[in-house]
CSV table of C-alpha atoms in Angstrom, one decimal:
chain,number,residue,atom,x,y,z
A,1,UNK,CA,10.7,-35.7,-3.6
A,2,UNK,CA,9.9,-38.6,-6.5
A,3,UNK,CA,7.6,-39.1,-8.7
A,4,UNK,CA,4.7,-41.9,-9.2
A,5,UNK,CA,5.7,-44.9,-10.8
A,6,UNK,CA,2.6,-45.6,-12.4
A,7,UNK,CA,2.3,-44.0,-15.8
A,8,UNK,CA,-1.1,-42.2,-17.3
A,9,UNK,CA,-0.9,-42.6,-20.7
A,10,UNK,CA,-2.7,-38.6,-22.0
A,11,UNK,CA,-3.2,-37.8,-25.8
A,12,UNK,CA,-1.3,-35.0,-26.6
A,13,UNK,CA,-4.3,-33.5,-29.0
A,14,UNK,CA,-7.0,-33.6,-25.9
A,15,UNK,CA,-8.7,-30.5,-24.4
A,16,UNK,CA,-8.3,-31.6,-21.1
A,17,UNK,CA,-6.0,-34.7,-19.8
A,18,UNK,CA,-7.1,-37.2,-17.5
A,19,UNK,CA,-4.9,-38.6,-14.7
A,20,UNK,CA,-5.1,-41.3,-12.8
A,21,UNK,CA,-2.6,-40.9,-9.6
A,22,UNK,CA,-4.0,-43.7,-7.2
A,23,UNK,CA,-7.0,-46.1,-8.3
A,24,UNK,CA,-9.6,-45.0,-6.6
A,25,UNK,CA,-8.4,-41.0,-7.4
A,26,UNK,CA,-8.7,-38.7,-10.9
A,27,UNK,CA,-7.7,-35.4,-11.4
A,28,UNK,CA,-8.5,-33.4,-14.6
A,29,UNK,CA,-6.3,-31.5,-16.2
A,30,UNK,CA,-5.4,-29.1,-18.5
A,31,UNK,CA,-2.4,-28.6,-20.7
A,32,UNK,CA,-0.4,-25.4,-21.4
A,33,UNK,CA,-0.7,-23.6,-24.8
A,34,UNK,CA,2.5,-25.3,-25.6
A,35,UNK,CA,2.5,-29.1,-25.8
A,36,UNK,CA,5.2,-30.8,-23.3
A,37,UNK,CA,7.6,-33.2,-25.4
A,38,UNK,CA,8.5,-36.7,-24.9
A,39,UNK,CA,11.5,-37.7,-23.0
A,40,UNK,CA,11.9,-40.1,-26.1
A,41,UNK,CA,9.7,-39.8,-28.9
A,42,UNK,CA,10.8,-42.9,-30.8
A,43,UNK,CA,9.4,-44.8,-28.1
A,44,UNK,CA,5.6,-44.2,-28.7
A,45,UNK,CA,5.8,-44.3,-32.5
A,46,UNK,CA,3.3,-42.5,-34.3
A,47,UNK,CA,1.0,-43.1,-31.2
A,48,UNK,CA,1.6,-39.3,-30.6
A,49,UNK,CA,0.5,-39.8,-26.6
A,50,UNK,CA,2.3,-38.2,-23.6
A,51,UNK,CA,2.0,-39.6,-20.1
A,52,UNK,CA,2.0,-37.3,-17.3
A,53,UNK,CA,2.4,-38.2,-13.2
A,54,UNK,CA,1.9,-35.8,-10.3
A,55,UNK,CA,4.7,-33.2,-9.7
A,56,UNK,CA,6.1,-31.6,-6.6
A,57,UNK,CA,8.0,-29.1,-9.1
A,58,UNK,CA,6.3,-25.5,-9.1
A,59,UNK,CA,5.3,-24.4,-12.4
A,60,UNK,CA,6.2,-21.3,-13.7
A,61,UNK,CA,5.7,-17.6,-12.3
A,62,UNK,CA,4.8,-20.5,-8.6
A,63,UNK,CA,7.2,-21.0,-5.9
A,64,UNK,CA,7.7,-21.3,-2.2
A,65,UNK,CA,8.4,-18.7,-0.3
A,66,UNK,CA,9.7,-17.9,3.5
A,67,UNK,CA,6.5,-18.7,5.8
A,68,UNK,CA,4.9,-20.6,3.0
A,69,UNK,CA,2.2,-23.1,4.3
A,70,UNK,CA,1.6,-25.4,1.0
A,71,UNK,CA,4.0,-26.0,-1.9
A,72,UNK,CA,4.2,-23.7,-4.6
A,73,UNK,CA,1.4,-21.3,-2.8
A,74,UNK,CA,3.1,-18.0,-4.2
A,75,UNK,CA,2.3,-16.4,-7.4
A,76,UNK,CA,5.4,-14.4,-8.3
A,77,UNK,CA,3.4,-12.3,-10.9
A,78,UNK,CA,0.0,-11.7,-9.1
A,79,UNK,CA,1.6,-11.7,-5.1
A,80,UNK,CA,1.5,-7.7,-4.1
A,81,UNK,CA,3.6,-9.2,-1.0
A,82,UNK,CA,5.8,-11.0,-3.6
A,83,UNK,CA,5.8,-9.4,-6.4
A,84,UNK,CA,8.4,-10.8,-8.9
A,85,UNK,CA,10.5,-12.7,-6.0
A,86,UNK,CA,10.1,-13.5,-2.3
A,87,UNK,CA,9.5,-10.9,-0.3
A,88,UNK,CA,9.4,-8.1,-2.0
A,89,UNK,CA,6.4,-6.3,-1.2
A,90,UNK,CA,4.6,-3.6,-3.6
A,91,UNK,CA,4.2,-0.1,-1.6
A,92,UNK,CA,1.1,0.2,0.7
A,93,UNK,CA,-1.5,2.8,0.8
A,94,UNK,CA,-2.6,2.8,4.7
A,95,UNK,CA,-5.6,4.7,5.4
A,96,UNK,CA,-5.3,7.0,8.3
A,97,UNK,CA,-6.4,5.9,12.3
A,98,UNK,CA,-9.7,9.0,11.7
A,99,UNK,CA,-10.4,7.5,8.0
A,100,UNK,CA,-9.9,11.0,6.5
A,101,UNK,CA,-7.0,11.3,4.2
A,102,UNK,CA,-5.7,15.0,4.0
A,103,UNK,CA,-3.4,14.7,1.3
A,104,UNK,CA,-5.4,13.9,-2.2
A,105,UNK,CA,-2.7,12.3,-3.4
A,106,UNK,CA,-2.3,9.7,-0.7
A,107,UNK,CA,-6.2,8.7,-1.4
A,108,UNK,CA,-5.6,8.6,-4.8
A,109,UNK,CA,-3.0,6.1,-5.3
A,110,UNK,CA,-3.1,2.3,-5.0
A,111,UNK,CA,-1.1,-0.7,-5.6
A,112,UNK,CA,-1.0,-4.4,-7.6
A,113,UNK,CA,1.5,-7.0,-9.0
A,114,UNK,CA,0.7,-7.6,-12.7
A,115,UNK,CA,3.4,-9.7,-14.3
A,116,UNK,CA,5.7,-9.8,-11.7
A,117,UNK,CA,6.1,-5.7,-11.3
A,118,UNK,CA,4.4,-3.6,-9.4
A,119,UNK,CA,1.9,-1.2,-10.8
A,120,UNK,CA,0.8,2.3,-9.4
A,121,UNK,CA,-3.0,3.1,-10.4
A,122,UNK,CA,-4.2,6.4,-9.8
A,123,UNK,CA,-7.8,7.4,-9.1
A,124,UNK,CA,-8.1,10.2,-11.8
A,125,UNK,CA,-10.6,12.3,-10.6
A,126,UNK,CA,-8.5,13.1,-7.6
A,127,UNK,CA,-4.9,13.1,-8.3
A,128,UNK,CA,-3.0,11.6,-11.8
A,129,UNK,CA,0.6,10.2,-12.7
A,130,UNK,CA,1.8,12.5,-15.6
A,131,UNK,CA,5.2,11.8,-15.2
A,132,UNK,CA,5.3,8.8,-15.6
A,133,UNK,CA,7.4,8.1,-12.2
A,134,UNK,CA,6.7,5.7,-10.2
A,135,UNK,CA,8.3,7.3,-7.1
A,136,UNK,CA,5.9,10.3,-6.6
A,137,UNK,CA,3.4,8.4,-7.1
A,138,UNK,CA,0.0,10.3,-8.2
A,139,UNK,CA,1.9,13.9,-8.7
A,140,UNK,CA,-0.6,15.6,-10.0
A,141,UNK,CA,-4.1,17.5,-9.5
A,142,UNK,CA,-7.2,17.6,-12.5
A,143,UNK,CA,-7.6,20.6,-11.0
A,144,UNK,CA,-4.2,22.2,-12.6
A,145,UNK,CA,-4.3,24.3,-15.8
A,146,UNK,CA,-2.0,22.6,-17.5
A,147,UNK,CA,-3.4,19.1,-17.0
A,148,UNK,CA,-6.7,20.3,-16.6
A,149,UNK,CA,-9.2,17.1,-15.5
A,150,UNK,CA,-6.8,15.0,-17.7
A,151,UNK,CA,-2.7,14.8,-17.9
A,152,UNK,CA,-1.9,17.2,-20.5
A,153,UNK,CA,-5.0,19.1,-21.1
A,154,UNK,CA,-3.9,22.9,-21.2
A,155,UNK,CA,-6.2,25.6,-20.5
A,156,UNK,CA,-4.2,28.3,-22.5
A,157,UNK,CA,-6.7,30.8,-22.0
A,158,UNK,CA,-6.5,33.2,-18.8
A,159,UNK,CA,-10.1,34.3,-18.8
A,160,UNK,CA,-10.7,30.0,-18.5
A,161,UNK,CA,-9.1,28.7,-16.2
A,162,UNK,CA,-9.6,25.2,-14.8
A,163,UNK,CA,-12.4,24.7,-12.9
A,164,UNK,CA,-15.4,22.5,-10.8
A,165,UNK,CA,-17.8,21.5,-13.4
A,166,UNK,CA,-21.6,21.2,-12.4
A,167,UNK,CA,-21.1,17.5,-13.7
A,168,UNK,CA,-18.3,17.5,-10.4
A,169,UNK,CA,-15.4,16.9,-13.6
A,170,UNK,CA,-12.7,19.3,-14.3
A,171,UNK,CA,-12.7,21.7,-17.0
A,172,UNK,CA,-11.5,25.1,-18.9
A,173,UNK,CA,-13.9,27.7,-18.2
A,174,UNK,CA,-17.9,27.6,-17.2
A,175,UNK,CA,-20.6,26.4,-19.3
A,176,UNK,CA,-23.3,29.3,-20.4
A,177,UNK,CA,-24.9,30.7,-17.7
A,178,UNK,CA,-22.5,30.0,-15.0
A,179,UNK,CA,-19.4,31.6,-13.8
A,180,UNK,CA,-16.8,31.4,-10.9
A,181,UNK,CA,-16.5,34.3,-9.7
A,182,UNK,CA,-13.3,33.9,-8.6
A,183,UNK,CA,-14.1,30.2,-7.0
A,184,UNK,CA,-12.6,27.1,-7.9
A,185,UNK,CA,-16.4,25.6,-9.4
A,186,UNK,CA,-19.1,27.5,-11.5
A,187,UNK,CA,-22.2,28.9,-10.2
A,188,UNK,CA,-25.4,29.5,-11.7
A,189,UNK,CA,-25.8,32.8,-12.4
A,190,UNK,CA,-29.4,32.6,-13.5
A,191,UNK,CA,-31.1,31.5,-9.6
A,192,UNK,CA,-28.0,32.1,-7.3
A,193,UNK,CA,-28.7,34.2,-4.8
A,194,UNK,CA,-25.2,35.6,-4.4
A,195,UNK,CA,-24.2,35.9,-7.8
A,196,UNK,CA,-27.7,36.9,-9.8
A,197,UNK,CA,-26.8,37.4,-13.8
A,198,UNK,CA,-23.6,38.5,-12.5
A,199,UNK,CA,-21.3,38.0,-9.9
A,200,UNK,CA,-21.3,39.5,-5.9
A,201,UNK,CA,-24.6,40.5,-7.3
A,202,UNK,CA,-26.6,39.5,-3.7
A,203,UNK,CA,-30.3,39.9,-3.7
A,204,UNK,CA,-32.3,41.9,-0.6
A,205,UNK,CA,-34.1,39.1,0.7
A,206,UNK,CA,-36.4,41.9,2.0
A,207,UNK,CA,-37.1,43.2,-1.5
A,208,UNK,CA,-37.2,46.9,-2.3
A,209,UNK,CA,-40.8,47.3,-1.6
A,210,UNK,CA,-41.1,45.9,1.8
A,211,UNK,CA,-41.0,43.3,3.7
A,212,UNK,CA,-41.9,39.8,2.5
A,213,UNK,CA,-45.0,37.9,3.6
A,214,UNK,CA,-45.0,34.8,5.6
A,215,UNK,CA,-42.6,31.9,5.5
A,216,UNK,CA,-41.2,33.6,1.8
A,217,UNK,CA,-38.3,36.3,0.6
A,218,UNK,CA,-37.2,37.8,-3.0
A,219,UNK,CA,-34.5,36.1,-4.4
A,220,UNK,CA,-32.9,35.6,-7.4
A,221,UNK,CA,-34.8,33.7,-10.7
A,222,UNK,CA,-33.7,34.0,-14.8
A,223,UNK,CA,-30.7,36.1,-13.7
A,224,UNK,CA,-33.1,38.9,-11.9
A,225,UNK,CA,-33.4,39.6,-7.7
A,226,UNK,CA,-37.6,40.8,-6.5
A,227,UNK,CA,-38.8,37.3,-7.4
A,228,UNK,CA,-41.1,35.3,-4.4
A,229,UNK,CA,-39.6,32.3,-3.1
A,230,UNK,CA,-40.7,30.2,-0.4
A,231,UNK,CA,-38.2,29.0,2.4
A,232,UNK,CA,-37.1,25.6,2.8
A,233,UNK,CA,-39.6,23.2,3.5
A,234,UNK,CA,-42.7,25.7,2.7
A,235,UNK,CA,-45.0,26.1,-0.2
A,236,UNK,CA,-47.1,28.4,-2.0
A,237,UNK,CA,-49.8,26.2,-3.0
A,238,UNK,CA,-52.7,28.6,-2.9
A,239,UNK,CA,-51.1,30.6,-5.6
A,240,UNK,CA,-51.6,33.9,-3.5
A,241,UNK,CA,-49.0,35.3,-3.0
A,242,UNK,CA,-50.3,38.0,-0.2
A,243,UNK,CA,-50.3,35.4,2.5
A,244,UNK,CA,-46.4,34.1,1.4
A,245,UNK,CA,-46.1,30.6,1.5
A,246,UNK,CA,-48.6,28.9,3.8
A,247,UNK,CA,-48.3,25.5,3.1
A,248,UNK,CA,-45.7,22.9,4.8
A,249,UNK,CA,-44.4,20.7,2.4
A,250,UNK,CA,-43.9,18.2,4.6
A,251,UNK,CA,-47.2,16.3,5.3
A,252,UNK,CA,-49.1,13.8,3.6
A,253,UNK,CA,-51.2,15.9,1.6
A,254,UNK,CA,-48.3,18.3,0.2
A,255,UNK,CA,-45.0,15.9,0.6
A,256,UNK,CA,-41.7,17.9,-1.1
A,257,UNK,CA,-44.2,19.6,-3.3
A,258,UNK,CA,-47.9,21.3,-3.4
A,259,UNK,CA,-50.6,18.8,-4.1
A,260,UNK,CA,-48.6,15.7,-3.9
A,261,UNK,CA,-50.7,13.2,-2.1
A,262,UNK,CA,-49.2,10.2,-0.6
A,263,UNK,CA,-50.7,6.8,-1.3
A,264,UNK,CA,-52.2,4.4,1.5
A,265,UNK,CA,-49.5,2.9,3.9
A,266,UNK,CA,-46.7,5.6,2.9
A,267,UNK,CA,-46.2,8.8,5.1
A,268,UNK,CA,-43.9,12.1,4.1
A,269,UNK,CA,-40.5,11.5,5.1
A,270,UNK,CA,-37.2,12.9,4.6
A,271,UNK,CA,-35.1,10.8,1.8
A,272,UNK,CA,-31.3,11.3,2.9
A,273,UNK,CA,-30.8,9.8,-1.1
A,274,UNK,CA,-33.2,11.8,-2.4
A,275,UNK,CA,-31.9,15.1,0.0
A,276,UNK,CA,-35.8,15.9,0.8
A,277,UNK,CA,-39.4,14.8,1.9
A,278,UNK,CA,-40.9,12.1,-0.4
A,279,UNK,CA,-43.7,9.8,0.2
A,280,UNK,CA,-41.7,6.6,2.0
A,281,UNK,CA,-41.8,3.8,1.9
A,282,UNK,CA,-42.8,1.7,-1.5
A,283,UNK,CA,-44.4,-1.8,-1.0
A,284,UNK,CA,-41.9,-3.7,0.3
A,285,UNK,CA,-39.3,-1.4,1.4
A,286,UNK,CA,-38.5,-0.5,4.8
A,287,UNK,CA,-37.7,3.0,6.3
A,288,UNK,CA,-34.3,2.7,8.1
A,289,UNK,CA,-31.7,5.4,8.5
A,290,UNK,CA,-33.7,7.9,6.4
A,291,UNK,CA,-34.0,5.8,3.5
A,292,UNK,CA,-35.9,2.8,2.3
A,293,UNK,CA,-34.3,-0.7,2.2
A,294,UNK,CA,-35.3,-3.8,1.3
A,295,UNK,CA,-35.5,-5.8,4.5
A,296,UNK,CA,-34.8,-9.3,2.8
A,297,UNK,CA,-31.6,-8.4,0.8
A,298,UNK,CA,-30.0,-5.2,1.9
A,299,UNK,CA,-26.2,-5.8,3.2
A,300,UNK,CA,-26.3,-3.3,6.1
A,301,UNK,CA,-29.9,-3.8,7.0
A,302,UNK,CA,-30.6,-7.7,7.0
A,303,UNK,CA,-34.4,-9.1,8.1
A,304,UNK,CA,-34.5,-5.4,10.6
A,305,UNK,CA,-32.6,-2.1,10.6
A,306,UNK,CA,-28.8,-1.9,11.2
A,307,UNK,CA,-28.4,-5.7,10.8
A,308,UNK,CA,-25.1,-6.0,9.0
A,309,UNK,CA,-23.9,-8.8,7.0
A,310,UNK,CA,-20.0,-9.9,7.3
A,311,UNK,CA,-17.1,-9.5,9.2
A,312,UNK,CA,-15.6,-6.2,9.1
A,313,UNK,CA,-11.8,-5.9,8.0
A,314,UNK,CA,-12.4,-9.4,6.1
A,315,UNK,CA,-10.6,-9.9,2.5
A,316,UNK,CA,-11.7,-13.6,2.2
A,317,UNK,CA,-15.0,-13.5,2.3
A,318,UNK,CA,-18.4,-10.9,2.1
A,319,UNK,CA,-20.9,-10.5,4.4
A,320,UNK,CA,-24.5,-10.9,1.9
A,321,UNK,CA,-28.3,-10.7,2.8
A,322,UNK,CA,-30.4,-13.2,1.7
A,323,UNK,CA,-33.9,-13.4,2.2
A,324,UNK,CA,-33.7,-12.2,5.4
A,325,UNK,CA,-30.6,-13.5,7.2
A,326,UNK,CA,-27.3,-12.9,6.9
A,327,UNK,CA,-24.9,-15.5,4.7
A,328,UNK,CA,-21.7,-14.9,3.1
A,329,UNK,CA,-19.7,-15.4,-0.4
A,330,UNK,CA,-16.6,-16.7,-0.9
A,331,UNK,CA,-13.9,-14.8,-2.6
A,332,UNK,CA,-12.2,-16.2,-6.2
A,333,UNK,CA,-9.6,-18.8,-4.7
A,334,UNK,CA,-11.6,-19.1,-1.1
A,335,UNK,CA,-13.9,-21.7,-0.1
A,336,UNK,CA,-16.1,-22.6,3.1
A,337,UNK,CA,-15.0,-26.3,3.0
A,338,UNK,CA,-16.0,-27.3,6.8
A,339,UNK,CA,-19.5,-25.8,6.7
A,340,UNK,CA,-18.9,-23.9,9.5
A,341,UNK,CA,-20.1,-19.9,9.3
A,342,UNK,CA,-17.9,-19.1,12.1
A,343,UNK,CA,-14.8,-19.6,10.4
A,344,UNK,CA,-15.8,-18.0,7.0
A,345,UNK,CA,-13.9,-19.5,4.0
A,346,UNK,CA,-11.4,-21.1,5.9
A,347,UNK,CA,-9.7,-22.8,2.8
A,348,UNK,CA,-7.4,-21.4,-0.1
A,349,UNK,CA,-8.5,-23.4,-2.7
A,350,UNK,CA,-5.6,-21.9,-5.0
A,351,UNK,CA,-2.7,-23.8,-2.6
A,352,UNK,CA,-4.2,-26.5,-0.7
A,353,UNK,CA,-3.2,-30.2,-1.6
A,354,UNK,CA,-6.4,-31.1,-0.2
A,355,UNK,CA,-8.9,-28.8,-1.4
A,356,UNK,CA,-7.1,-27.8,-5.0
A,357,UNK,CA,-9.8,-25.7,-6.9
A,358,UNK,CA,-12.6,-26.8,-4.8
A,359,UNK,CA,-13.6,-28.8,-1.4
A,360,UNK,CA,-12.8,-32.4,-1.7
A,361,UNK,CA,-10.4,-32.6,-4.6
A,362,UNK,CA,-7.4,-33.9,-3.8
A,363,UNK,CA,-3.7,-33.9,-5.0
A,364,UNK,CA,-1.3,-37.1,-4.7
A,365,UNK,CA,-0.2,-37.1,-1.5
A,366,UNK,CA,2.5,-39.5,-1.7
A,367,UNK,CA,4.3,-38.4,-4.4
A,368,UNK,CA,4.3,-34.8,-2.7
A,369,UNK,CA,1.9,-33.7,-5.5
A,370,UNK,CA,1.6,-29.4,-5.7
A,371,UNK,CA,-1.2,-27.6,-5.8
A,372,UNK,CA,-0.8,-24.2,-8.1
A,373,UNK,CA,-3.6,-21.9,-9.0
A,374,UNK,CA,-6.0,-24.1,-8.4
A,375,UNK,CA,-4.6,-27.4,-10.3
A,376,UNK,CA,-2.6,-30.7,-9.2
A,377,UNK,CA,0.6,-30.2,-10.9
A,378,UNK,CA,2.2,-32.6,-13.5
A,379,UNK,CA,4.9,-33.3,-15.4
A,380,UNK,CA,5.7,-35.7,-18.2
A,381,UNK,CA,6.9,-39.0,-16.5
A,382,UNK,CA,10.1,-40.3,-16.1
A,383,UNK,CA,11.0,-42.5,-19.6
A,384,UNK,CA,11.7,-46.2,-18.4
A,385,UNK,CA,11.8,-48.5,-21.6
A,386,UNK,CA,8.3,-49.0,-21.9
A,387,UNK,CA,5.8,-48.2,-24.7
A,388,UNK,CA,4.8,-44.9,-23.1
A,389,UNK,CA,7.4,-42.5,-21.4
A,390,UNK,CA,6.9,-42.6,-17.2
């Protein structure tokens, strides 16, 4: 494909260079780290300018690949579908037809071309790469003593083995106060009622004395069983402990605790974040799903409950609320350039001739000018006797 024959005349020491492809048509520009060099540098003197014309020559780490749709719409060194060369394809990580992975190290792993290779990442807190091999991908478990919670952390010591911290993070041993009692996690000795200063240690939720009153049982508190506790959802708020635990802890005058009124326009519900009653909802959140949202910008609950922004399964663009009503956002290199919602961001702005780095702006056209990453290419211009090299 050729070239323009009009020359733009670009000093080489500017930021960004500004080309003129057609007269009624500018494109900015801007130059690699490197400086390009004159086809003939004796012809511009100590001028010390470079002129540049539209280029259907892909730049480096671009090219065009089977099924391409524009020129030089593949990045070798970012494509995970051609990574490094055409059609070579970085390994996949598919998620199971339930949604449930069984194997940790299948969840753990994922994918990406950097530089033209691809990478393996590994999610850390389920399954790591200590080897170093690619091919087995995430090999091993933080749960292992001798990469305990980390490649290469040893627990050396029997009588510590790796374990479930309360934090949820792998360790050697228990923290004070805790044990496993031959579990993979630690328990707290001092309120479990299993495992009560020591472990299999189960507390007679009758007590020793007889039974219990109302709505309450002895359990297990500073690492001793015969204590009072009331059952889930119930109260002592009298502090008399012959009549048990009268008091439901789930209305408004006693919501999740004794004595905690709620305020005017809230009522006592459960909290699925919160994993028990609270006073629900503050001023202007919403209860939807057992949980309070706000109505005007929540994602999943848009303007009422269960309204969800987006289009499921999309990689282009995401579903947002705002105010009220659903809208999207375009991802890096997407745009929505036709205005129409139904379409979502129809446009990749990183290869389109028509729409390179944004809606509108447009490459040369007749001199089969590329669009990579977002730029009209160029090149320096063909050197034809003049003042300037074309």
């Amino acid at each position: 494909m050729g070239r323009s024959t009009s020359p733009i005349v670009v000093s080489g020491l500017l930021g960004m260079l500004l080309l003129q492809c057609r007269v009624d048509e500018r494109i900015a520009y801007e130059p690699p780290e490197s400086q390009p060099e004159l086809v003939n540098p004796s012809a511009v003197g100590d001028a010390g300018l470079v002129g540049y014309c539209p280029s259907d020559k892909c730049p480096e780490a671009f090219t065009s690949c089977p099924g391409s749709r524009f020129l030089c719409d593949v990045n070798l060194k970012t494509d995970p579908n051609n990574c490094g060369a055409c059609g070579v394809q970085c390994p996949k990580t598919e998620r199971p037809a339930n949604g449930i992975f069984t194997d940790p190290h299948d969840f753990a792993r994922s994918w990406s071309c950097v530089d033209g290779r691809c990478v393996l990442a590994c999610n850390g807190t389920t399954a790591m790469d200590c080897d170093g091999f690619v091919d087995n991908g995430c090999e091993t478990l933080p749960s292992k003593n001798d990469s305990c919670g980390a490649c290469g952390n040893v627990c050396a010591d029997p009588a510590k083995p790796c374990l479930s911290q309360p934090s949820g993070e792998y360790a050697c041993g228990c923290p004070p106060g805790w044990d496993s009692c031959g579990l993979p996690l630690c328990l707290p000795l001092l309120d479990d009622d299993l495992h009560c200063g020591a472990c299999s240690n189960r507390c007679n939720p009758n007590g020793d004395a007889g039974a219990p009153p109302a709505n309450a049982y002895y359990g297990c508190a500073g690492g001793e069983c015969g204590h009072l506790k009331c059952v889930a959802g119930m109260g002592n708020c009298d502090d008399d402990s012959a009549n048990g635990c009268e008091t439901p802890l789930t209305t408004n005058q006693n919501c999740g605790a004794c004595d905690n009124a709620c305020a005017a326009g809230q009522t006592c519900l459960f909290d699925k974040v919160a994993n028990g009653y609270r006073c629900l909802c503050p001023p202007g959140l919403t209860y939807c799903d057992r949980q309070c949202v706000d109505l005007s910008s929540d994602d999943s609950n848009c303007g009422t409950c269960g309204n969800i922004c987006g289009v499921p399964g999309s990689k282009v663009h995401v579903g947002l609320c705002s105010y009220g009503t659903c809208a999207f956002s375009c991802s890096t290199g997407w745009a929505d350039c036709n205005g129409n919602p139904r379409d979502g961001c129809e446009v990749n702005t990183m290869s389109d001739p028509q729409n390179c780095g944004g809606c509108g702006v447009i490459c040369d056209g007749i001199a089969g000018q590329a669009c990579a990453g977002g730029r009209c290419v160029v090149e320096p211009c063909d050197q034809d006797g003049g003042v300037t090299a074309r």
